[in-house]
Amino acid sequence: MEVNPPKQEHLLALKVMRLTKPTLFTNIPVTCEEKDLPGDLFNQLMRDDPSTVNGAEILMLGEMLTLPQNFGNIFLGETFSSYISVHNDSNQVVKDILVKVLKPLDVKTKFYNAESDLNSVTDEVFLEAQIQNITTSPMFMEKVSLEPSIMYNVAELNSVNQAGECVTTFGSRAYLQPMDTRQYLYCLKPKKEFAEKAGIIKGVTVIGKLDIVWKTNLGERGRLQTSQLQRMAPGYGDVRLSLEAIPDTVNLEEPFHITCKITNCSSERTMDLVLEMCNTSSIHWCGISGRQLGKLHPSSSLCLALTLLSSVQGLQSVSGLRLTDTFLKRTYEYDDIAQVCVVSSAVKVES
């Protein structure tokens, strides 16, 4: 057994000569207050240093340019100029040569499947993209956009309207320091031609891809495009229940009304549904439980007005609805559908 096995010789010799721009000279400013023991000594030394900026000696960047002393790093998506020489030092034929580079950004994504809101009949998908600068130098984030798939339109949620102007949520400076992370948020809505097709939308997994453009140091541009982003399809099952209307605040022990929408997500099977309403410790349903809703054809919906009341104050969760398909004898349970704020009857609720 060999303790020190011989080193494996590489078949190829790779030489890279990079054409780079000079960088600004950096120094470490050392200063103190006048009442300290050195007095004005450190400040005077910085003023006498030819590499510092006159009048701004405490800045790390100076007025001089320096040539790089080493090759540096090549990052994925970065534009650079170089000469690459690959020489075969062996007596064998070498094929399929690849040159790999480092990754400048760490991109993580999260998807949130939103239920139907009061004005929409289909789901919205929210994408949160976390972008981290894993290089050793700051980056200027020139563009971070989402190119949606053919079924969706996208809206960026990374700016706010202030005094009639659109202002980015990241402030006036778009710099991303080394190892810092920035979060971008996007909302995707199904296009009109797909909006009513609940069975198709629920199975869509391909959302789109991110296009990221940045600049480093002296303006070197880099670009990175992700592969197609995919989400987990929401598990609605065959029947989906969503809320069309519900008050934000209700009075204690006083009935209030909600409107539910029931959708048959199956593309082939007609359902015969029965609605059961189960009371909880705080929510009590008004009406007949176990009533027939009739047949619901594939990819069709029906709206249902329900009445309930709360016996406990505070933020209460609406729960306890059960739908049973009499054909398959299958029951679908719906809890934590929404939340309402229940206040004392002495407090006037705005309509």
Short mmCIF file of C-alpha atoms in Angstrom, two decimals, residues 30-317:
data_model
loop_
_atom_site.label_atom_id
_atom_site.label_comp_id
_atom_site.label_asym_id
_atom_site.label_seq_id
_atom_site.Cartn_x
_atom_site.Cartn_y
_atom_site.Cartn_z
CA VAL A 30 -6.18 56.06 10.05
CA THR A 31 -7.43 59.09 11.94
CA CYS A 32 -8.23 60.30 15.44
CA GLU A 33 -9.71 63.27 17.22
CA GLU A 34 -7.60 66.31 18.05
CA LYS A 35 -7.97 65.68 21.80
CA ASP A 36 -6.34 62.26 21.44
CA LEU A 37 -2.63 61.75 22.11
CA PRO A 38 -1.46 61.79 18.44
CA GLY A 39 -3.30 65.06 17.91
CA ASP A 40 -3.27 66.04 14.23
CA LEU A 41 -0.41 63.69 13.31
CA PHE A 42 -2.48 61.04 11.51
CA ASN A 43 -4.53 63.62 9.62
CA GLN A 44 -1.37 65.40 8.48
CA LEU A 45 0.16 62.14 7.26
CA MET A 46 -2.95 61.47 5.17
CA ARG A 47 -2.88 64.99 3.73
CA ASP A 48 0.76 64.47 2.73
CA ASP A 49 0.03 61.08 1.14
CA PRO A 50 0.00 61.56 -2.67
CA SER A 51 -2.49 58.71 -3.14
CA THR A 52 -5.32 60.36 -1.17
CA VAL A 53 -7.89 62.76 -2.59
CA ASN A 54 -7.23 66.36 -1.67
CA GLY A 55 -9.91 67.51 0.76
CA ALA A 56 -11.31 63.99 1.19
CA GLU A 57 -8.38 62.16 2.71
CA ILE A 58 -10.52 59.80 4.79
CA LEU A 59 -11.98 58.14 1.69
CA MET A 60 -10.56 54.72 0.91
CA LEU A 61 -10.42 55.41 -2.84
CA GLY A 62 -7.54 57.55 -4.04
CA GLU A 63 -6.72 59.47 -7.22
CA MET A 64 -4.14 57.01 -8.54
CA LEU A 65 -4.74 54.02 -10.77
CA THR A 66 -3.03 50.70 -10.18
CA LEU A 67 -2.48 47.76 -12.47
CA PRO A 68 -3.72 44.38 -11.24
CA GLN A 69 -1.05 42.22 -9.66
CA ASN A 70 -2.88 38.96 -10.31
CA PHE A 71 -5.37 37.53 -12.75
CA GLY A 72 -8.40 37.96 -10.49
CA ASN A 73 -11.65 36.05 -10.85
CA ILE A 74 -13.85 35.39 -13.86
CA PHE A 75 -17.52 35.31 -12.89
CA LEU A 76 -20.38 33.70 -14.73
CA GLY A 77 -22.18 36.30 -16.84
CA GLU A 78 -19.33 38.84 -16.69
CA THR A 79 -18.03 40.32 -19.92
CA PHE A 80 -14.22 40.30 -20.18
CA SER A 81 -11.47 40.10 -22.80
CA SER A 82 -8.63 37.61 -22.69
CA TYR A 83 -6.39 35.24 -24.62
CA ILE A 84 -6.80 31.56 -23.77
CA SER A 85 -4.10 29.08 -24.75
CA VAL A 86 -4.74 25.34 -24.34
CA HIS A 87 -1.78 23.06 -25.09
CA ASN A 88 -1.88 19.27 -25.10
CA ASP A 89 1.26 18.15 -23.28
CA SER A 90 0.47 14.44 -23.65
CA ASN A 91 0.63 11.99 -26.52
CA GLN A 92 -3.14 11.38 -26.36
CA VAL A 93 -6.01 12.97 -28.22
CA VAL A 94 -8.16 15.10 -25.88
CA LYS A 95 -11.82 15.84 -26.68
CA ASP A 96 -14.75 17.78 -25.21
CA ILE A 97 -12.72 20.51 -23.49
CA LEU A 98 -14.75 22.73 -21.16
CA VAL A 99 -13.79 25.99 -19.42
CA LYS A 100 -15.82 26.66 -16.26
CA VAL A 101 -16.11 29.99 -14.43
CA LEU A 102 -17.20 31.04 -10.96
CA LYS A 103 -20.74 32.11 -10.11
CA PRO A 104 -21.04 35.81 -9.08
CA LEU A 105 -24.60 35.68 -7.72
CA ASP A 106 -26.53 33.27 -5.58
CA VAL A 107 -30.18 33.32 -6.67
CA LYS A 108 -32.91 31.71 -4.57
CA THR A 109 -36.60 31.80 -5.42
CA LYS A 110 -39.82 31.20 -3.50
CA PHE A 111 -43.34 30.90 -4.89
CA TYR A 112 -46.57 31.83 -3.15
CA ASN A 113 -49.87 30.70 -4.66
CA ALA A 114 -52.52 33.30 -3.81
CA GLU A 115 -56.18 32.45 -3.53
CA SER A 116 -58.74 34.36 -5.59
CA ASP A 117 -59.33 37.86 -4.32
CA LEU A 118 -62.60 39.76 -4.39
CA ASN A 119 -62.15 40.99 -7.96
CA SER A 120 -60.45 38.04 -9.59
CA VAL A 121 -61.61 34.59 -10.60
CA THR A 122 -58.21 32.96 -10.92
CA ASP A 123 -55.04 32.68 -8.90
CA GLU A 124 -52.14 35.05 -8.77
CA VAL A 125 -48.62 33.75 -8.24
CA PHE A 126 -46.11 35.78 -6.22
CA LEU A 127 -42.41 35.22 -6.83
CA GLU A 128 -39.80 36.27 -4.26
CA ALA A 129 -36.26 36.30 -5.65
CA GLN A 130 -33.35 36.57 -3.20
CA ILE A 131 -30.16 37.71 -4.95
CA GLN A 132 -26.86 37.62 -3.05
CA ASN A 133 -23.56 39.12 -4.18
CA ILE A 134 -20.99 36.39 -3.49
CA THR A 135 -18.05 38.25 -5.04
CA THR A 136 -15.52 40.38 -3.18
CA SER A 137 -16.49 43.72 -4.73
CA PRO A 138 -19.68 45.84 -4.83
CA MET A 139 -22.12 45.51 -7.71
CA PHE A 140 -24.37 48.07 -9.34
CA MET A 141 -27.66 46.30 -10.06
CA GLU A 142 -28.67 47.75 -13.39
CA LYS A 143 -31.68 45.52 -14.09
CA VAL A 144 -33.48 42.63 -12.42
CA SER A 145 -36.54 41.63 -14.41
CA LEU A 146 -38.79 38.61 -14.78
CA GLU A 147 -39.68 37.32 -18.23
CA PRO A 148 -42.97 35.43 -17.70
CA SER A 149 -44.18 32.35 -19.54
CA ILE A 150 -46.83 32.65 -22.25
CA MET A 151 -49.71 32.13 -19.79
CA TYR A 152 -48.87 34.99 -17.43
CA ASN A 153 -48.48 38.75 -17.26
CA VAL A 154 -46.04 40.10 -14.70
CA ALA A 155 -46.09 43.17 -12.46
CA GLU A 156 -43.01 44.30 -10.50
CA LEU A 157 -43.61 45.11 -6.83
CA ASN A 158 -40.23 46.72 -6.16
CA SER A 159 -41.28 50.37 -6.26
CA VAL A 160 -43.75 52.70 -4.56
CA ASN A 161 -45.54 55.85 -5.67
CA GLN A 162 -44.40 58.94 -3.76
CA ALA A 163 -45.75 62.37 -4.74
CA GLY A 164 -46.64 61.08 -8.19
CA GLU A 165 -43.20 59.58 -8.81
CA CYS A 166 -42.22 55.94 -8.94
CA VAL A 167 -39.47 55.37 -6.35
CA THR A 168 -37.62 52.10 -5.91
CA THR A 169 -37.91 50.37 -2.56
CA PHE A 170 -34.12 49.98 -2.43
CA GLY A 171 -33.43 53.71 -2.20
CA SER A 172 -31.46 55.94 -4.52
CA ARG A 173 -28.37 53.71 -4.48
CA ALA A 174 -28.62 50.43 -6.33
CA TYR A 175 -25.33 49.03 -5.03
CA LEU A 176 -25.15 45.52 -3.64
CA GLN A 177 -22.23 45.10 -1.26
CA PRO A 178 -20.25 41.82 -1.04
CA MET A 179 -22.27 39.03 0.65
CA ASP A 180 -25.35 41.29 0.87
CA THR A 181 -28.74 39.96 -0.21
CA ARG A 182 -31.59 41.82 -1.85
CA GLN A 183 -35.18 40.61 -2.25
CA TYR A 184 -37.26 41.26 -5.36
CA LEU A 185 -40.99 40.61 -5.55
CA TYR A 186 -43.14 39.98 -8.63
CA CYS A 187 -46.83 39.25 -9.15
CA LEU A 188 -47.90 37.05 -12.04
CA LYS A 189 -51.50 37.06 -13.24
CA PRO A 190 -52.94 34.64 -15.80
CA LYS A 191 -53.71 36.16 -19.19
CA LYS A 192 -57.34 36.70 -20.05
CA GLU A 193 -57.55 33.76 -22.41
CA PHE A 194 -56.41 31.40 -19.63
CA ALA A 195 -58.12 33.10 -16.67
CA GLU A 196 -61.32 31.06 -16.76
CA LYS A 197 -59.63 27.72 -17.31
CA ALA A 198 -59.10 26.67 -13.73
CA GLY A 199 -58.06 23.16 -14.68
CA ILE A 200 -55.25 24.44 -16.91
CA ILE A 201 -53.96 27.18 -14.62
CA LYS A 202 -53.71 24.95 -11.57
CA GLY A 203 -51.36 22.60 -13.42
CA VAL A 204 -49.00 25.27 -14.78
CA THR A 205 -45.53 24.84 -13.27
CA VAL A 206 -43.30 26.90 -15.61
CA ILE A 207 -43.47 30.56 -14.54
CA GLY A 208 -40.66 32.33 -16.40
CA LYS A 209 -37.00 33.26 -16.00
CA LEU A 210 -35.03 36.03 -14.32
CA ASP A 211 -32.81 38.39 -16.31
CA ILE A 212 -30.13 40.09 -14.17
CA VAL A 213 -27.73 42.78 -15.42
CA TRP A 214 -25.05 44.41 -13.23
CA LYS A 215 -21.84 46.44 -13.38
CA THR A 216 -18.68 46.10 -11.30
CA ASN A 217 -15.80 48.40 -10.34
CA LEU A 218 -15.05 50.51 -13.42
CA GLY A 219 -18.22 49.68 -15.32
CA GLU A 220 -17.61 46.09 -16.44
CA ARG A 221 -21.00 44.72 -17.37
CA GLY A 222 -22.24 41.26 -16.43
CA ARG A 223 -25.45 39.44 -17.26
CA LEU A 224 -27.06 36.30 -15.92
CA GLN A 225 -30.22 34.56 -17.05
CA THR A 226 -31.71 31.78 -15.00
CA SER A 227 -33.26 28.68 -16.46
CA GLN A 228 -37.06 28.43 -16.51
CA LEU A 229 -38.33 28.78 -12.95
CA GLN A 230 -40.79 26.12 -11.87
CA ARG A 231 -43.23 26.04 -8.98
CA MET A 232 -45.11 23.27 -7.28
CA ALA A 233 -48.66 23.18 -8.65
CA PRO A 234 -51.19 24.10 -5.93
CA GLY A 235 -52.94 21.07 -4.53
CA TYR A 236 -56.58 22.11 -4.85
CA GLY A 237 -57.76 18.59 -5.59
CA ASP A 238 -60.88 18.16 -7.63
CA VAL A 239 -62.91 20.80 -5.82
CA ARG A 240 -61.74 24.28 -4.94
CA LEU A 241 -63.46 26.67 -2.53
CA SER A 242 -62.54 30.35 -2.48
CA LEU A 243 -64.05 33.51 -0.99
CA GLU A 244 -65.60 36.19 -3.17
CA ALA A 245 -66.81 38.55 -0.41
CA ILE A 246 -66.27 38.78 3.36
CA PRO A 247 -66.36 41.77 5.76
CA ASP A 248 -63.17 42.81 7.51
CA THR A 249 -64.85 43.58 10.85
CA VAL A 250 -68.09 42.20 12.34
CA ASN A 251 -70.01 42.66 15.59
CA LEU A 252 -70.01 40.07 18.33
CA GLU A 253 -72.97 37.63 18.21
CA GLU A 254 -74.46 39.37 15.16
CA PRO A 255 -74.92 37.50 11.86
CA PHE A 256 -72.77 38.49 8.89
CA HIS A 257 -72.67 37.25 5.32
CA ILE A 258 -69.95 35.80 3.12
CA THR A 259 -69.96 34.66 -0.51
CA CYS A 260 -68.11 31.48 -1.45
CA LYS A 261 -67.19 30.24 -4.90
CA ILE A 262 -67.00 26.50 -5.54
CA THR A 263 -65.12 25.34 -8.65
CA ASN A 264 -64.99 21.88 -10.20
CA CYS A 265 -61.31 21.66 -11.16
CA SER A 266 -61.78 18.35 -12.92
CA SER A 267 -61.77 18.50 -16.71
CA GLU A 268 -63.79 15.32 -17.22
CA ARG A 269 -66.07 14.49 -14.29
CA THR A 270 -69.37 16.04 -13.19
CA MET A 271 -69.87 16.26 -9.42
CA ASP A 272 -72.97 16.07 -7.24
CA LEU A 273 -72.10 18.05 -4.10
CA VAL A 274 -73.55 18.24 -0.60
CA LEU A 275 -72.61 21.12 1.76
CA GLU A 276 -72.16 20.55 5.48
CA MET A 277 -71.48 23.35 7.97
CA CYS A 278 -69.70 22.40 11.20
CA ASN A 279 -69.59 24.85 14.10
CA THR A 280 -66.35 25.59 15.91
CA SER A 281 -65.74 26.99 19.39
CA SER A 282 -66.05 30.56 18.09
CA ILE A 283 -67.75 30.38 14.66
CA HIS A 284 -71.39 29.31 14.31
CA TRP A 285 -73.06 28.75 10.94
CA CYS A 286 -76.65 29.83 10.30
CA GLY A 287 -78.75 27.75 7.95
CA ILE A 288 -79.37 24.15 6.99
CA SER A 289 -76.39 21.81 6.99
CA GLY A 290 -76.33 18.86 4.61
CA ARG A 291 -78.17 20.55 1.75
CA GLN A 292 -77.79 19.49 -1.86
CA LEU A 293 -75.96 21.90 -4.15
CA GLY A 294 -76.78 20.00 -7.32
CA LYS A 295 -74.56 18.91 -10.15
CA LEU A 296 -71.42 20.87 -10.99
CA HIS A 297 -70.05 20.30 -14.48
CA PRO A 298 -66.30 20.11 -15.28
CA SER A 299 -64.40 23.44 -15.05
CA SER A 300 -67.56 25.25 -13.95
CA SER A 301 -68.29 27.23 -10.79
CA LEU A 302 -71.15 28.31 -8.56
CA CYS A 303 -71.41 31.10 -6.00
CA LEU A 304 -72.97 30.48 -2.61
CA ALA A 305 -74.11 33.02 0.00
CA LEU A 306 -73.68 31.87 3.61
CA THR A 307 -74.52 33.40 7.00
CA LEU A 308 -72.60 32.93 10.24
CA LEU A 309 -71.83 34.64 13.54
CA SER A 310 -69.02 34.68 16.08
CA SER A 311 -69.37 34.19 19.83
CA VAL A 312 -65.78 35.25 20.66
CA GLN A 313 -64.09 38.62 20.18
CA GLY A 314 -60.78 39.12 18.43
CA LEU A 315 -59.35 37.79 15.18
CA GLN A 316 -61.33 34.65 14.37
CA SER A 317 -60.76 32.06 11.66
#
